[in-house]
Amino acid sequence: MRLEAEPRLPGIILTEKGHISGMISRQRFLEYLSCPFGRELFLKRSLKTLYEFAYTDFLLMPGNTTVVEASSTALQRPTNQAYELIVVEIEPYVYRILDVHHLLIAQCHIHQLASNLLHELYQELEKAHQE
């Protein structure tokens, strides 16, 4: 199984005839494998079987969604899903996985840049007011 063989893989997107049918994060995958008899139950079956057993809604966003909007939407999910991976549709039928942690880091950088810009503008206004 690819998730077991490739430890850096955050999750797997499941597709059927080119259309997305689901997503399993590494965390959820390992959660179910660590259950009693989990390895015996799931490693010999398809990912679809695991997905049907462990189904949770997944967040699918278009690639043109802003970082701020995506962060807000991701964090409005139920607590047990707040940090689940996000599936981004880059273009029709082309999907990528986004880790919420990376999304929040990007939002943090945007916030810092905006704060720096506002601070610079404020300093320029103060300087102009003193002259």
JSON list of C-alpha atoms in Angstrom, two decimals:
[
{"chain": "A", "resi": 1, "resn": "MET", "atom": "CA", "xyz": [0.00, 0.00, 0.00]},
{"chain": "A", "resi": 2, "resn": "ARG", "atom": "CA", "xyz": [1.42, 3.36, -1.03]},
{"chain": "A", "resi": 3, "resn": "LEU", "atom": "CA", "xyz": [0.74, 5.17, 2.26]},
{"chain": "A", "resi": 4, "resn": "GLU", "atom": "CA", "xyz": [2.68, 2.54, 4.12]},
{"chain": "A", "resi": 5, "resn": "ALA", "atom": "CA", "xyz": [5.53, 2.43, 1.60]},
{"chain": "A", "resi": 6, "resn": "GLU", "atom": "CA", "xyz": [6.01, 6.20, 1.26]},
{"chain": "A", "resi": 7, "resn": "PRO", "atom": "CA", "xyz": [6.16, 7.85, 4.70]},
{"chain": "A", "resi": 8, "resn": "ARG", "atom": "CA", "xyz": [6.24, 11.41, 3.33]},
{"chain": "A", "resi": 9, "resn": "LEU", "atom": "CA", "xyz": [2.94, 11.02, 1.48]},
{"chain": "A", "resi": 10, "resn": "PRO", "atom": "CA", "xyz": [0.30, 13.04, 3.44]},
{"chain": "A", "resi": 11, "resn": "GLY", "atom": "CA", "xyz": [-2.65, 11.15, 2.02]},
{"chain": "A", "resi": 12, "resn": "ILE", "atom": "CA", "xyz": [-4.19, 9.63, -1.07]},
{"chain": "A", "resi": 13, "resn": "ILE", "atom": "CA", "xyz": [-6.85, 11.04, -3.38]},
{"chain": "A", "resi": 14, "resn": "LEU", "atom": "CA", "xyz": [-9.26, 8.38, -4.60]},
{"chain": "A", "resi": 15, "resn": "THR", "atom": "CA", "xyz": [-10.65, 8.79, -8.10]},
{"chain": "A", "resi": 16, "resn": "GLU", "atom": "CA", "xyz": [-13.09, 6.82, -10.13]},
{"chain": "A", "resi": 17, "resn": "LYS", "atom": "CA", "xyz": [-13.12, 7.32, -13.91]},
{"chain": "A", "resi": 18, "resn": "GLY", "atom": "CA", "xyz": [-11.15, 10.54, -13.49]},
{"chain": "A", "resi": 19, "resn": "HIS", "atom": "CA", "xyz": [-13.56, 12.05, -10.96]},
{"chain": "A", "resi": 20, "resn": "ILE", "atom": "CA", "xyz": [-12.66, 12.45, -7.31]},
{"chain": "A", "resi": 21, "resn": "SER", "atom": "CA", "xyz": [-14.48, 10.01, -5.07]},
{"chain": "A", "resi": 22, "resn": "GLY", "atom": "CA", "xyz": [-12.68, 10.61, -1.78]},
{"chain": "A", "resi": 23, "resn": "MET", "atom": "CA", "xyz": [-9.50, 11.24, 0.15]},
{"chain": "A", "resi": 24, "resn": "ILE", "atom": "CA", "xyz": [-7.78, 9.37, 2.98]},
{"chain": "A", "resi": 25, "resn": "SER", "atom": "CA", "xyz": [-5.22, 11.21, 5.06]},
{"chain": "A", "resi": 26, "resn": "ARG", "atom": "CA", "xyz": [-2.19, 9.40, 6.45]},
{"chain": "A", "resi": 27, "resn": "GLN", "atom": "CA", "xyz": [-3.46, 10.19, 9.96]},
{"chain": "A", "resi": 28, "resn": "ARG", "atom": "CA", "xyz": [-6.85, 8.54, 9.36]},
{"chain": "A", "resi": 29, "resn": "PHE", "atom": "CA", "xyz": [-5.21, 5.62, 7.56]},
{"chain": "A", "resi": 30, "resn": "LEU", "atom": "CA", "xyz": [-2.87, 4.94, 10.51]},
{"chain": "A", "resi": 31, "resn": "GLU", "atom": "CA", "xyz": [-5.75, 5.42, 12.95]},
{"chain": "A", "resi": 32, "resn": "TYR", "atom": "CA", "xyz": [-7.68, 2.57, 11.36]},
{"chain": "A", "resi": 33, "resn": "LEU", "atom": "CA", "xyz": [-4.63, 0.33, 10.94]},
{"chain": "A", "resi": 34, "resn": "SER", "atom": "CA", "xyz": [-3.84, 0.70, 14.65]},
{"chain": "A", "resi": 35, "resn": "CYS", "atom": "CA", "xyz": [-7.30, -0.55, 15.67]},
{"chain": "A", "resi": 36, "resn": "PRO", "atom": "CA", "xyz": [-7.51, -4.15, 16.87]},
{"chain": "A", "resi": 37, "resn": "PHE", "atom": "CA", "xyz": [-7.20, -6.35, 13.79]},
{"chain": "A", "resi": 38, "resn": "GLY", "atom": "CA", "xyz": [-6.88, -3.20, 11.64]},
{"chain": "A", "resi": 39, "resn": "ARG", "atom": "CA", "xyz": [-3.93, -4.49, 9.63]},
{"chain": "A", "resi": 40, "resn": "GLU", "atom": "CA", "xyz": [-5.66, -7.79, 8.94]},
{"chain": "A", "resi": 41, "resn": "LEU", "atom": "CA", "xyz": [-8.93, -6.06, 8.01]},
{"chain": "A", "resi": 42, "resn": "PHE", "atom": "CA", "xyz": [-7.62, -3.34, 5.73]},
{"chain": "A", "resi": 43, "resn": "LEU", "atom": "CA", "xyz": [-4.23, -4.21, 4.26]},
{"chain": "A", "resi": 44, "resn": "LYS", "atom": "CA", "xyz": [-5.63, -7.06, 2.21]},
{"chain": "A", "resi": 45, "resn": "ARG", "atom": "CA", "xyz": [-8.52, -5.02, 0.84]},
{"chain": "A", "resi": 46, "resn": "SER", "atom": "CA", "xyz": [-8.75, -2.05, -1.50]},
{"chain": "A", "resi": 47, "resn": "LEU", "atom": "CA", "xyz": [-8.45, 1.54, -0.32]},
{"chain": "A", "resi": 48, "resn": "LYS", "atom": "CA", "xyz": [-12.06, 1.94, -1.39]},
{"chain": "A", "resi": 49, "resn": "THR", "atom": "CA", "xyz": [-13.08, -0.55, 1.32]},
{"chain": "A", "resi": 50, "resn": "LEU", "atom": "CA", "xyz": [-11.17, 1.41, 3.96]},
{"chain": "A", "resi": 51, "resn": "TYR", "atom": "CA", "xyz": [-12.62, 4.66, 2.67]},
{"chain": "A", "resi": 52, "resn": "GLU", "atom": "CA", "xyz": [-16.18, 3.34, 2.82]},
{"chain": "A", "resi": 53, "resn": "PHE", "atom": "CA", "xyz": [-15.58, 2.13, 6.37]},
{"chain": "A", "resi": 54, "resn": "ALA", "atom": "CA", "xyz": [-13.82, 5.30, 7.56]},
{"chain": "A", "resi": 55, "resn": "TYR", "atom": "CA", "xyz": [-15.78, 7.81, 5.45]},
{"chain": "A", "resi": 56, "resn": "THR", "atom": "CA", "xyz": [-15.67, 11.41, 6.55]},
{"chain": "A", "resi": 57, "resn": "ASP", "atom": "CA", "xyz": [-16.50, 14.43, 4.46]},
{"chain": "A", "resi": 58, "resn": "PHE", "atom": "CA", "xyz": [-13.47, 15.93, 2.79]},
{"chain": "A", "resi": 59, "resn": "LEU", "atom": "CA", "xyz": [-12.96, 19.54, 1.86]},
{"chain": "A", "resi": 60, "resn": "LEU", "atom": "CA", "xyz": [-12.62, 20.15, -1.89]},
{"chain": "A", "resi": 61, "resn": "MET", "atom": "CA", "xyz": [-11.69, 23.66, -2.99]},
{"chain": "A", "resi": 62, "resn": "PRO", "atom": "CA", "xyz": [-11.06, 25.22, -6.38]},
{"chain": "A", "resi": 63, "resn": "GLY", "atom": "CA", "xyz": [-7.45, 26.22, -7.04]},
{"chain": "A", "resi": 64, "resn": "ASN", "atom": "CA", "xyz": [-8.33, 29.92, -7.22]},
{"chain": "A", "resi": 65, "resn": "THR", "atom": "CA", "xyz": [-9.59, 30.04, -3.60]},
{"chain": "A", "resi": 66, "resn": "THR", "atom": "CA", "xyz": [-7.70, 32.65, -1.59]},
{"chain": "A", "resi": 67, "resn": "VAL", "atom": "CA", "xyz": [-5.47, 31.54, 1.28]},
{"chain": "A", "resi": 68, "resn": "VAL", "atom": "CA", "xyz": [-7.55, 33.53, 3.78]},
{"chain": "A", "resi": 69, "resn": "GLU", "atom": "CA", "xyz": [-10.83, 32.04, 2.54]},
{"chain": "A", "resi": 70, "resn": "ALA", "atom": "CA", "xyz": [-9.40, 28.50, 2.52]},
{"chain": "A", "resi": 71, "resn": "SER", "atom": "CA", "xyz": [-8.04, 28.91, 6.07]},
{"chain": "A", "resi": 72, "resn": "SER", "atom": "CA", "xyz": [-11.36, 30.19, 7.35]},
{"chain": "A", "resi": 73, "resn": "THR", "atom": "CA", "xyz": [-13.32, 27.40, 5.66]},
{"chain": "A", "resi": 74, "resn": "ALA", "atom": "CA", "xyz": [-10.91, 24.70, 6.89]},
{"chain": "A", "resi": 75, "resn": "LEU", "atom": "CA", "xyz": [-11.07, 25.89, 10.49]},
{"chain": "A", "resi": 76, "resn": "GLN", "atom": "CA", "xyz": [-14.89, 26.06, 10.45]},
{"chain": "A", "resi": 77, "resn": "ARG", "atom": "CA", "xyz": [-15.09, 22.29, 10.02]},
{"chain": "A", "resi": 78, "resn": "PRO", "atom": "CA", "xyz": [-16.01, 20.15, 13.04]},
{"chain": "A", "resi": 79, "resn": "THR", "atom": "CA", "xyz": [-13.16, 19.91, 15.57]},
{"chain": "A", "resi": 80, "resn": "ASN", "atom": "CA", "xyz": [-12.28, 16.32, 14.65]},
{"chain": "A", "resi": 81, "resn": "GLN", "atom": "CA", "xyz": [-11.85, 17.38, 10.99]},
{"chain": "A", "resi": 82, "resn": "ALA", "atom": "CA", "xyz": [-10.31, 20.85, 11.42]},
{"chain": "A", "resi": 83, "resn": "TYR", "atom": "CA", "xyz": [-6.80, 19.67, 10.56]},
{"chain": "A", "resi": 84, "resn": "GLU", "atom": "CA", "xyz": [-7.72, 17.05, 7.96]},
{"chain": "A", "resi": 85, "resn": "LEU", "atom": "CA", "xyz": [-6.12, 17.53, 4.57]},
{"chain": "A", "resi": 86, "resn": "ILE", "atom": "CA", "xyz": [-7.77, 19.68, 1.92]},
{"chain": "A", "resi": 87, "resn": "VAL", "atom": "CA", "xyz": [-8.17, 18.58, -1.68]},
{"chain": "A", "resi": 88, "resn": "VAL", "atom": "CA", "xyz": [-7.54, 21.35, -4.20]},
{"chain": "A", "resi": 89, "resn": "GLU", "atom": "CA", "xyz": [-8.78, 21.09, -7.77]},
{"chain": "A", "resi": 90, "resn": "ILE", "atom": "CA", "xyz": [-5.95, 22.77, -9.70]},
{"chain": "A", "resi": 91, "resn": "GLU", "atom": "CA", "xyz": [-7.80, 22.42, -13.02]},
{"chain": "A", "resi": 92, "resn": "PRO", "atom": "CA", "xyz": [-10.64, 20.14, -14.08]},
{"chain": "A", "resi": 93, "resn": "TYR", "atom": "CA", "xyz": [-9.89, 16.59, -12.89]},
{"chain": "A", "resi": 94, "resn": "VAL", "atom": "CA", "xyz": [-6.41, 17.52, -11.56]},
{"chain": "A", "resi": 95, "resn": "TYR", "atom": "CA", "xyz": [-6.27, 17.34, -7.78]},
{"chain": "A", "resi": 96, "resn": "ARG", "atom": "CA", "xyz": [-3.62, 17.99, -5.13]},
{"chain": "A", "resi": 97, "resn": "ILE", "atom": "CA", "xyz": [-3.55, 17.58, -1.37]},
{"chain": "A", "resi": 98, "resn": "LEU", "atom": "CA", "xyz": [-2.94, 20.59, 0.87]},
{"chain": "A", "resi": 99, "resn": "ASP", "atom": "CA", "xyz": [-1.96, 20.26, 4.52]},
{"chain": "A", "resi": 100, "resn": "VAL", "atom": "CA", "xyz": [-3.85, 22.73, 6.74]},
{"chain": "A", "resi": 101, "resn": "HIS", "atom": "CA", "xyz": [-0.61, 23.44, 8.61]},
{"chain": "A", "resi": 102, "resn": "HIS", "atom": "CA", "xyz": [0.99, 24.75, 5.39]},
{"chain": "A", "resi": 103, "resn": "LEU", "atom": "CA", "xyz": [-2.13, 26.78, 4.66]},
{"chain": "A", "resi": 104, "resn": "LEU", "atom": "CA", "xyz": [-1.97, 28.41, 8.09]},
{"chain": "A", "resi": 105, "resn": "ILE", "atom": "CA", "xyz": [1.74, 29.19, 7.63]},
{"chain": "A", "resi": 106, "resn": "ALA", "atom": "CA", "xyz": [0.88, 30.93, 4.34]},
{"chain": "A", "resi": 107, "resn": "GLN", "atom": "CA", "xyz": [-1.88, 32.91, 6.06]},
{"chain": "A", "resi": 108, "resn": "CYS", "atom": "CA", "xyz": [0.56, 33.89, 8.80]},
{"chain": "A", "resi": 109, "resn": "HIS", "atom": "CA", "xyz": [3.02, 35.22, 6.19]},
{"chain": "A", "resi": 110, "resn": "ILE", "atom": "CA", "xyz": [0.25, 37.19, 4.49]},
{"chain": "A", "resi": 111, "resn": "HIS", "atom": "CA", "xyz": [-0.78, 38.66, 7.84]},
{"chain": "A", "resi": 112, "resn": "GLN", "atom": "CA", "xyz": [2.82, 39.62, 8.62]},
{"chain": "A", "resi": 113, "resn": "LEU", "atom": "CA", "xyz": [3.28, 41.28, 5.22]},
{"chain": "A", "resi": 114, "resn": "ALA", "atom": "CA", "xyz": [0.02, 43.23, 5.64]},
{"chain": "A", "resi": 115, "resn": "SER", "atom": "CA", "xyz": [1.04, 44.31, 9.15]},
{"chain": "A", "resi": 116, "resn": "ASN", "atom": "CA", "xyz": [4.44, 45.48, 7.88]},
{"chain": "A", "resi": 117, "resn": "LEU", "atom": "CA", "xyz": [2.80, 47.43, 5.06]},
{"chain": "A", "resi": 118, "resn": "LEU", "atom": "CA", "xyz": [0.33, 49.10, 7.43]},
{"chain": "A", "resi": 119, "resn": "HIS", "atom": "CA", "xyz": [3.17, 49.97, 9.80]},
{"chain": "A", "resi": 120, "resn": "GLU", "atom": "CA", "xyz": [5.14, 51.56, 6.93]},
{"chain": "A", "resi": 121, "resn": "LEU", "atom": "CA", "xyz": [2.08, 53.52, 5.78]},
{"chain": "A", "resi": 122, "resn": "TYR", "atom": "CA", "xyz": [1.47, 54.73, 9.31]},
{"chain": "A", "resi": 123, "resn": "GLN", "atom": "CA", "xyz": [5.08, 55.89, 9.61]},
{"chain": "A", "resi": 124, "resn": "GLU", "atom": "CA", "xyz": [4.82, 57.76, 6.28]},
{"chain": "A", "resi": 125, "resn": "LEU", "atom": "CA", "xyz": [1.62, 59.45, 7.44]},
{"chain": "A", "resi": 126, "resn": "GLU", "atom": "CA", "xyz": [3.23, 60.43, 10.74]},
{"chain": "A", "resi": 127, "resn": "LYS", "atom": "CA", "xyz": [6.25, 61.82, 8.90]},
{"chain": "A", "resi": 128, "resn": "ALA", "atom": "CA", "xyz": [4.04, 63.78, 6.46]},
{"chain": "A", "resi": 129, "resn": "HIS", "atom": "CA", "xyz": [1.95, 65.13, 9.35]},
{"chain": "A", "resi": 130, "resn": "GLN", "atom": "CA", "xyz": [5.08, 66.38, 11.17]},
{"chain": "A", "resi": 131, "resn": "GLU", "atom": "CA", "xyz": [6.27, 68.30, 8.10]}
]
